Tab-separated table of C-alpha atoms in Angstrom:
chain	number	residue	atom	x	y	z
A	1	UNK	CA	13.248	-0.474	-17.497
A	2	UNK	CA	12.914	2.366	-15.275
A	3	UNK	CA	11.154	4.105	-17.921
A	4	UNK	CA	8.375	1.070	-18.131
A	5	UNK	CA	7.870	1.238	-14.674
A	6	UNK	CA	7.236	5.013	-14.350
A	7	UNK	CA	4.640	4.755	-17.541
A	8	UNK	CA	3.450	1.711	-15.887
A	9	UNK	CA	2.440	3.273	-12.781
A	10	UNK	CA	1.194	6.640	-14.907
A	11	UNK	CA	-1.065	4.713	-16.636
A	12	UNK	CA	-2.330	2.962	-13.502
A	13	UNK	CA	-3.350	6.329	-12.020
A	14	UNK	CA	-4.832	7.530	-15.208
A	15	UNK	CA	-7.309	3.824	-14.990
A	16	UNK	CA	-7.964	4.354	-11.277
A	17	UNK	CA	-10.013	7.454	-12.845
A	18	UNK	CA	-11.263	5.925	-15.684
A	19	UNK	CA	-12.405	2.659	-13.467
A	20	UNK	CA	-14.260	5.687	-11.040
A	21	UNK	CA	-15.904	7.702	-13.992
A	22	UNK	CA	-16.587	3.871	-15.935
A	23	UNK	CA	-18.704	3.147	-12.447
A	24	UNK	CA	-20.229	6.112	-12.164
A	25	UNK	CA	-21.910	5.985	-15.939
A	26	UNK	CA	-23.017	2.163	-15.483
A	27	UNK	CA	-22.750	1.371	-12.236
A	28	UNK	CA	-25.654	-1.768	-12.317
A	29	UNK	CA	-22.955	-3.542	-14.303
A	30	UNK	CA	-20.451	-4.047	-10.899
A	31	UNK	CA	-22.932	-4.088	-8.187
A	32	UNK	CA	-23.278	-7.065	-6.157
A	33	UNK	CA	-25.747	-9.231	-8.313
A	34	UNK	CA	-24.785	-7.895	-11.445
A	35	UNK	CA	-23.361	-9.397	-14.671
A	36	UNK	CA	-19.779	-9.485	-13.241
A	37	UNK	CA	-21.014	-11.285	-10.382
A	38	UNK	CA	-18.239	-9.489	-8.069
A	39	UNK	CA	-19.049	-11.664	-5.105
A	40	UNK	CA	-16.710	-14.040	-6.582
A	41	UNK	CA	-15.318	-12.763	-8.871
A	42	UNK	CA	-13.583	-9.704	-6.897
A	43	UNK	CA	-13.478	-11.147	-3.521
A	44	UNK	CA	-12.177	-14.415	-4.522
A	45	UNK	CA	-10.953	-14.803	-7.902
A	46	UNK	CA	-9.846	-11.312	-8.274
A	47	UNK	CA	-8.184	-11.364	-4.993
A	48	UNK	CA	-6.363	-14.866	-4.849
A	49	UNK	CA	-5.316	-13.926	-8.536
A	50	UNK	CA	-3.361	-10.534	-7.238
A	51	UNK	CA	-1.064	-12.586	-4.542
A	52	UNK	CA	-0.687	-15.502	-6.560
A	53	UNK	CA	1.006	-13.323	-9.268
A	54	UNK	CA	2.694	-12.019	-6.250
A	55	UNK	CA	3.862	-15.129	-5.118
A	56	UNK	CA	5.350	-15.782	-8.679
A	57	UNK	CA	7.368	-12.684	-8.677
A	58	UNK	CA	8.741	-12.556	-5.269
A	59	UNK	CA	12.367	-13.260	-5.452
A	60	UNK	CA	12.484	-15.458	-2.346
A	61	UNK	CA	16.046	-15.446	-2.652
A	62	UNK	CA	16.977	-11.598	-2.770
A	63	UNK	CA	14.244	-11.101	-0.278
A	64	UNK	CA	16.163	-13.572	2.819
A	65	UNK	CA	19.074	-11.687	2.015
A	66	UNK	CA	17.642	-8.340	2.485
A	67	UNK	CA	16.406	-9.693	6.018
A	68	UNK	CA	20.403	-9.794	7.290
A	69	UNK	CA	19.569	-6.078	7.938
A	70	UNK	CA	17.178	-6.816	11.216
A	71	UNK	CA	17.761	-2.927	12.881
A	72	UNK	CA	16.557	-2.038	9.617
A	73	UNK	CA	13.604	-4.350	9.190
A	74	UNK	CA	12.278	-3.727	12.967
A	75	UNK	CA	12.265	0.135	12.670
A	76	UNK	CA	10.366	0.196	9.144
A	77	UNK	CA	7.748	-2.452	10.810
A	78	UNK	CA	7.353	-0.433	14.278
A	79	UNK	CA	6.796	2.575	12.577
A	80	UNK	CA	4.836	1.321	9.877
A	81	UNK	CA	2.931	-0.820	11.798
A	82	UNK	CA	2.804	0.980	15.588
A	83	UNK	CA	3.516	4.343	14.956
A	84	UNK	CA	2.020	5.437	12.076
A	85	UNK	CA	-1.936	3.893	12.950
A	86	UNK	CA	-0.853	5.448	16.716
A	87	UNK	CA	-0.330	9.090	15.494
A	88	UNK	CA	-2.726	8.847	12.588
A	89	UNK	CA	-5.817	7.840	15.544
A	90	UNK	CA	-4.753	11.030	17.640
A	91	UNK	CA	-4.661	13.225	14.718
A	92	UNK	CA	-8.405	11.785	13.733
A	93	UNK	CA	-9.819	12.811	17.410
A	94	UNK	CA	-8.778	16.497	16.448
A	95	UNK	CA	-10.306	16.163	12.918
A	96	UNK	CA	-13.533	14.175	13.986
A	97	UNK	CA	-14.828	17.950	15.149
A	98	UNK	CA	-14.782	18.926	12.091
A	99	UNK	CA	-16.974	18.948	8.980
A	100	UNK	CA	-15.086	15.949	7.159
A	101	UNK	CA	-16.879	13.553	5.881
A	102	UNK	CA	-16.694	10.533	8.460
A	103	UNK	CA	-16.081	7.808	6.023
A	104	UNK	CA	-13.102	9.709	4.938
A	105	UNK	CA	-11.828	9.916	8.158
A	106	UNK	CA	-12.379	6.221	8.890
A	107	UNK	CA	-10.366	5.804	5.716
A	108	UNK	CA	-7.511	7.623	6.645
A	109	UNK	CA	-7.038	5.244	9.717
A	110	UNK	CA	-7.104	2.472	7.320
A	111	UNK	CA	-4.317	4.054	5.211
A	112	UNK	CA	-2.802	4.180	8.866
A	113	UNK	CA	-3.572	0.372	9.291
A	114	UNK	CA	-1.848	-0.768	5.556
A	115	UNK	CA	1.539	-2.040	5.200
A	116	UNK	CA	4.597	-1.151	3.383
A	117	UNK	CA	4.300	-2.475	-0.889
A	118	UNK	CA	4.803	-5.904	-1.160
A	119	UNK	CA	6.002	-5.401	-4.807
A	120	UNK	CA	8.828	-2.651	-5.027
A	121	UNK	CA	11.638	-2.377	-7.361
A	122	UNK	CA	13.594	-1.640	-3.835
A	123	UNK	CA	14.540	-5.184	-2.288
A	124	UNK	CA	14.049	-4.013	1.253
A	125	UNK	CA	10.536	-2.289	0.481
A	126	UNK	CA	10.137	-6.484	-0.273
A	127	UNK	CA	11.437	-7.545	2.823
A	128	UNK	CA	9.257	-5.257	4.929
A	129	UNK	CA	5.653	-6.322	3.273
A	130	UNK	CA	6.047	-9.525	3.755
A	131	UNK	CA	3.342	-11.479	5.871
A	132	UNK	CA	3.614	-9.388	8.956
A	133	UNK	CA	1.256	-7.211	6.789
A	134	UNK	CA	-1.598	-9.608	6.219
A	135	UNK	CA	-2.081	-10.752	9.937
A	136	UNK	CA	-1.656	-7.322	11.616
A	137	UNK	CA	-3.414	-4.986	9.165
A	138	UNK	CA	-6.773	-6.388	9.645
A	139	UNK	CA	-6.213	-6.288	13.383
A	140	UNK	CA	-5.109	-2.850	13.225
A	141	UNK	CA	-8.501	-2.559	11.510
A	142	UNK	CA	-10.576	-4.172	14.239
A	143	UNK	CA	-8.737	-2.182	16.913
A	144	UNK	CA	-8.890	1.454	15.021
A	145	UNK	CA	-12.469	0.806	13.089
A	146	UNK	CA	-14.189	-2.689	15.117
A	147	UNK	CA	-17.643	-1.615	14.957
A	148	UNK	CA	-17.545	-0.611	11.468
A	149	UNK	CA	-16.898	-3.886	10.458
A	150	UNK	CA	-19.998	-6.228	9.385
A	151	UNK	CA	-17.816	-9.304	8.796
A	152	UNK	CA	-17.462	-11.770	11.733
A	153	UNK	CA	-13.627	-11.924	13.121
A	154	UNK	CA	-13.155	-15.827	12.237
A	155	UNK	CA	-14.715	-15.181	8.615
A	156	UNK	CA	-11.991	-12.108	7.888
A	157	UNK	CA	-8.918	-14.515	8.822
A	158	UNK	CA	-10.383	-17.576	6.957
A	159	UNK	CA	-11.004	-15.718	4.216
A	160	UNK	CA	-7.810	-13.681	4.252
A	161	UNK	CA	-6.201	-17.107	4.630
A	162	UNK	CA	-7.760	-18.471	1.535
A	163	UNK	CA	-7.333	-15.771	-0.918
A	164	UNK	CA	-4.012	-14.167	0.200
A	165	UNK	CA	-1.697	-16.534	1.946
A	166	UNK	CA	-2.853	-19.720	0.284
A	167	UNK	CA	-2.253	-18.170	-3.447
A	168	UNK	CA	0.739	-16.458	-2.297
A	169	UNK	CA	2.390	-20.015	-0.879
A	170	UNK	CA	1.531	-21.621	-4.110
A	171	UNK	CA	2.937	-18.728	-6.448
A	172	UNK	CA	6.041	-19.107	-4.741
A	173	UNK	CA	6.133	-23.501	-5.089
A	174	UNK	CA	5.093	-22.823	-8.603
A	175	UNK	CA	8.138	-19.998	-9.256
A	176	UNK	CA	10.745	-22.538	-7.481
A	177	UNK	CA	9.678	-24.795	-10.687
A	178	UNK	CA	9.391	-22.266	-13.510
A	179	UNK	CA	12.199	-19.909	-12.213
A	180	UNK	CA	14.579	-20.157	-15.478
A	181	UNK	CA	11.354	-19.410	-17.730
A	182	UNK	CA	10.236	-16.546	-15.456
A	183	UNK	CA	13.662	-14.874	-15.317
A	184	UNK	CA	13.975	-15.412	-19.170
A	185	UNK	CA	10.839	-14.455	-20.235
A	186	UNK	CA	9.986	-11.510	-17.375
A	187	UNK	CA	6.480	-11.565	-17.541
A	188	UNK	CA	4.322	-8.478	-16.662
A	189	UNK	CA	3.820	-9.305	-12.993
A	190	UNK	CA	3.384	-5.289	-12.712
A	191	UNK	CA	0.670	-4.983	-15.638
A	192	UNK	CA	-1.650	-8.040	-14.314
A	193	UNK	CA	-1.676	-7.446	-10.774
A	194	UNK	CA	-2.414	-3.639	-11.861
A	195	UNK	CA	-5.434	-4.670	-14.232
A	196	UNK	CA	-7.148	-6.574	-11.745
A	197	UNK	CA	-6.979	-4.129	-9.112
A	198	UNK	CA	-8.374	-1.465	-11.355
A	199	UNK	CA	-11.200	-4.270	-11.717
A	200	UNK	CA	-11.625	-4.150	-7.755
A	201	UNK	CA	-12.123	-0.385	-7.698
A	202	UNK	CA	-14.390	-0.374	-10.740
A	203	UNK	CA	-16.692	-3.050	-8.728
A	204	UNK	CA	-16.128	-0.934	-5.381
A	205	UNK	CA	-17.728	2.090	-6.799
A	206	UNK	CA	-19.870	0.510	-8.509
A	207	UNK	CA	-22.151	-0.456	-5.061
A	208	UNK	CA	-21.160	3.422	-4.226
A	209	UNK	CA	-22.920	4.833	-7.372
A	210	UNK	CA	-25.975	2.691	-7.490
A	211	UNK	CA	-26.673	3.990	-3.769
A	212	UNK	CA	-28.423	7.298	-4.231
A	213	UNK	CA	-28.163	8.395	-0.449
A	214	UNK	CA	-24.122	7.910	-0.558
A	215	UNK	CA	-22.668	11.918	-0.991
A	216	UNK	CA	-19.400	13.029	-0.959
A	217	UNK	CA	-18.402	16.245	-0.935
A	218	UNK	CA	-15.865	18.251	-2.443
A	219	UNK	CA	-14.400	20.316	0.472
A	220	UNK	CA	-13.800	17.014	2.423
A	221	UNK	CA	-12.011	15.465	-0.428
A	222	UNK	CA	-9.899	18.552	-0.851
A	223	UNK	CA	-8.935	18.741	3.064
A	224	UNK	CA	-8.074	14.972	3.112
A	225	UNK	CA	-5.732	15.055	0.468
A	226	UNK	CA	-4.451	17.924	2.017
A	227	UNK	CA	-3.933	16.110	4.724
A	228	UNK	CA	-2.339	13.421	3.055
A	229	UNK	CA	-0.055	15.108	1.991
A	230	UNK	CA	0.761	16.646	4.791
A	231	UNK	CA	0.881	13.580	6.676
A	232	UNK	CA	3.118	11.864	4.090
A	233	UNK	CA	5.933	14.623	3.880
A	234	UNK	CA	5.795	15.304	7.687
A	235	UNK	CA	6.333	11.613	8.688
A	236	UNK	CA	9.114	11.456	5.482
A	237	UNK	CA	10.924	13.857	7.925
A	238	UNK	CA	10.925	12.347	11.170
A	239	UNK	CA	11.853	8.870	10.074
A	240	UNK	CA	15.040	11.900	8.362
A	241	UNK	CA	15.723	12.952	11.104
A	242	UNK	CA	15.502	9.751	13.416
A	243	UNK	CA	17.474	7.677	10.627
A	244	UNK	CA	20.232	10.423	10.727
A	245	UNK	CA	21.142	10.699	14.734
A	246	UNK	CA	24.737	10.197	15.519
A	247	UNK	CA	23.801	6.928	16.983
A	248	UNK	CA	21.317	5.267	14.984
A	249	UNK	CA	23.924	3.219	13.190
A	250	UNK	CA	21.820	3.540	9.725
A	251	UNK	CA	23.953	4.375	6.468
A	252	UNK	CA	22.902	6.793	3.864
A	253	UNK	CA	21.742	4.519	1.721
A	254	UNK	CA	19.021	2.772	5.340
A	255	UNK	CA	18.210	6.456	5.512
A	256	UNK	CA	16.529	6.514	2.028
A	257	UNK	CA	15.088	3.133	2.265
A	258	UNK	CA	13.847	4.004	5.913
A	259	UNK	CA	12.054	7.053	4.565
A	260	UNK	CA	9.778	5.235	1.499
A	261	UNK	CA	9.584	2.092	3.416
A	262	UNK	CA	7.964	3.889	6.254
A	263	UNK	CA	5.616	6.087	4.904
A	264	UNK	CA	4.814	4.225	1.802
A	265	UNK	CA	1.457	1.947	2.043
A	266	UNK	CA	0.171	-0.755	-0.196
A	267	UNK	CA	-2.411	-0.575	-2.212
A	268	UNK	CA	-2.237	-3.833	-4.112
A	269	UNK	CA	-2.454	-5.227	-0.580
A	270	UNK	CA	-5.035	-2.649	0.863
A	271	UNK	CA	-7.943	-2.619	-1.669
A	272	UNK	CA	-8.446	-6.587	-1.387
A	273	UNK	CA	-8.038	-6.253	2.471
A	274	UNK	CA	-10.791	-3.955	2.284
A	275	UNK	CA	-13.088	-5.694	0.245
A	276	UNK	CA	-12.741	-8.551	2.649
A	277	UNK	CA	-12.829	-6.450	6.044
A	278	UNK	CA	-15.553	-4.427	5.084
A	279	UNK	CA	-17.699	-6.799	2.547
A	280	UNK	CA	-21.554	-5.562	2.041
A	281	UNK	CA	-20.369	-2.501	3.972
A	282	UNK	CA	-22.524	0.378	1.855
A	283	UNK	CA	-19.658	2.692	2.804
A	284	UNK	CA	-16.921	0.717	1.196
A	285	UNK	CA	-16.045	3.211	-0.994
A	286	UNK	CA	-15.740	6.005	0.894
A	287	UNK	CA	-13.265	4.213	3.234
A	288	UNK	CA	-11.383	3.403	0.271
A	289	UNK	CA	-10.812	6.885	-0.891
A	290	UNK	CA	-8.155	7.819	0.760
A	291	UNK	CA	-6.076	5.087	0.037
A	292	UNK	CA	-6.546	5.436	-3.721
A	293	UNK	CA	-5.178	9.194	-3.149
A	294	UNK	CA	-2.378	7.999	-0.902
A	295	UNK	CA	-0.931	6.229	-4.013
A	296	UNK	CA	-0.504	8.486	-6.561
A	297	UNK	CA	0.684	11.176	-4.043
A	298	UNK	CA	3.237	8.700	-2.679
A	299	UNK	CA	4.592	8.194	-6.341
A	300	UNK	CA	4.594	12.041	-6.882
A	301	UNK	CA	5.992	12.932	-3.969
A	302	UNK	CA	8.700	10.293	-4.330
A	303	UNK	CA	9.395	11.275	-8.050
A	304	UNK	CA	9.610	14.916	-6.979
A	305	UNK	CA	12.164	14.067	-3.767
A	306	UNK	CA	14.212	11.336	-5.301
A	307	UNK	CA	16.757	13.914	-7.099
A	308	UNK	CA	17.348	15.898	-3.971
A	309	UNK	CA	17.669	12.544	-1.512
A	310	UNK	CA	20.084	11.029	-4.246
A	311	UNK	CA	22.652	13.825	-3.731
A	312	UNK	CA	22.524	14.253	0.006
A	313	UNK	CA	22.993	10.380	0.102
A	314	UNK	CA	25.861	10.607	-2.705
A	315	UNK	CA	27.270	13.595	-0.806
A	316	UNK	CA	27.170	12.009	2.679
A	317	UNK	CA	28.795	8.777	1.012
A	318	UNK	CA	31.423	10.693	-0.234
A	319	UNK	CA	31.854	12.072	3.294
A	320	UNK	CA	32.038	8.997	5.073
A	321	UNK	CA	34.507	8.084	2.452
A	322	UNK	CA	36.731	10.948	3.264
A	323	UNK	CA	36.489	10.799	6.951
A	324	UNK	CA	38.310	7.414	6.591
A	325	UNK	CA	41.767	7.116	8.008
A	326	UNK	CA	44.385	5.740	4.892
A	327	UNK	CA	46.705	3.221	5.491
């Protein structure tokens, strides 16, 4: 299963660039007004389609019991959801005098802005990108990037409400119903939700390519997934070393969850949010870069730390085990 998911999520990366180059060689086919019609397509269908499949797969039962662990739950959201937009804005004042491009930098804030996964294979990671995610991103959004946003503040919600919280509520009435068949059968929640996204960013860069005055240049994309990285391994060591003070009363096992649930960001959740944030925006694309390079990092970075977090937490286990007085 395991093995799925990690080809699952290679392949993913490998369409994201394929989707790019596919919308760079026939861009008129994605554009607003084209054959794919993406104004409703995308931004509805597409959309409602992701967090209805979402809704189906959410394991509303696993998910309350994860929320016993409250300590938990509040750290991941204040730092996902305070902390990391907070330091993320005063690290962008420094960058903004440099030669970045601009729309990059407005997209790191929004990778700032995004919440936790709301599909994980880790139950917390479930409990923590729940709907706190879908009301306070997009006010993140207005507070960090307001005037960049064409789309009238009422419009955003309603439309937010229409195409993620309405589909989600009715994937989760129609899994209460179907439960037995979608436990028995397992259908490829991962795969569908995965192809339609990949139809997002192919529309997305679509209106990018078919603007001629739209540029991006190499050295900025170099320096912001520098960045990136940066940003992702040095905030994967603070919620460390916060998570393992004397008196933060978090086990070995909160400390790993703290660490991805924290710093990881959701790009099934992000891309739509986008779309509807910043719809007609000409610079769409640009904002969405890094968000599309925060994913594949966070999966490589994660794949190349897992080993080394499994036997600290194994080792401290076996510590606390030891430390235990025998009767």
């Amino acid at each position: 299963m395991r093995l799925l998911e990690r080809m699952r999520k290679e392949w993913f990366m490998i369409g994201i660039v394929l989707a790019i180059a596919g919308a760079k060689l026939e861009p008129s086919i994605g554009v607003n007004g084209g054959p794919l019609k993406p104004e409703i397509t995308v931004s509805y269908i597409a959309v409602a389609t992701i967090f209805f499949n979402s809704g189906l797969s959410l394991n509303t039962e696993e998910l309350t019991s994860a929320l016993v662990h409250i300590k938990l739950h509040l750290f991941i959201q204040i730092f996902t959801l305070a902390f990391f937009p907070a330091a993320v804005w005063l690290f962008l004042q420094l960058l903004s005098i440099t030669p970045i491009n601009e729309w990059l930098l407005k997209g790191l804030q929004t990778v700032g802005c995004m919440p936790p996964p709301v599909s994980s294979a880790v139950i917390l990671t479930k409990a923590v990108g729940g709907n706190e995610g879908i009301v306070v991103t997009p006010l993140l959004l207005l507070l960090f990037l307001g005037s960049s946003s064409s789309v009238p503040f009422t419009s955003i919600f309603s439309q937010l409400f229409m195409t993620v919280v309405v589909p989600l509520i009715i994937g989760q009435i129609v899994r209460r119903y179907i439960k037995d068949w979608l436990e028995r059968k397992q259908p490829p929640f991962g795969a569908v939700s995965s192809s339609v996204l990949l139809m997002i960013i192919y529309t997305t860069f679509c209106d990018t390519f078919s603007n001629p005055s739209i540029d991006l240049d190499k050295f900025s994309l170099l320096l912001v997934l520098f960045i990136i990285c940066s940003i992702q391994l040095s905030f994967m060591l603070l919620t460390f070393i916060f998570s393992t003070r004397n008196n933060s009363g978090f086990t070995p096992a909160d400390t790993v969850a703290v660490m991805f649930c924290s710093t990881h960001k959701s790009l099934t959740l992000g891309i739509p949010m986008l779309k509807i944030v910043f719809a007609g925006h000409e610079y769409l694309s640009l904002i969405s870069v890094p968000l599309l390079i925060y994913h594949p990092v966070q999966i490589l970075l994660g794949s190349v730390l897992v080993p080394t977090i499994k036997s600290w937490m194994v080792s401290r286990q076996k510590g606390v085990k030891l430390m235990r007085p025998t009767v």
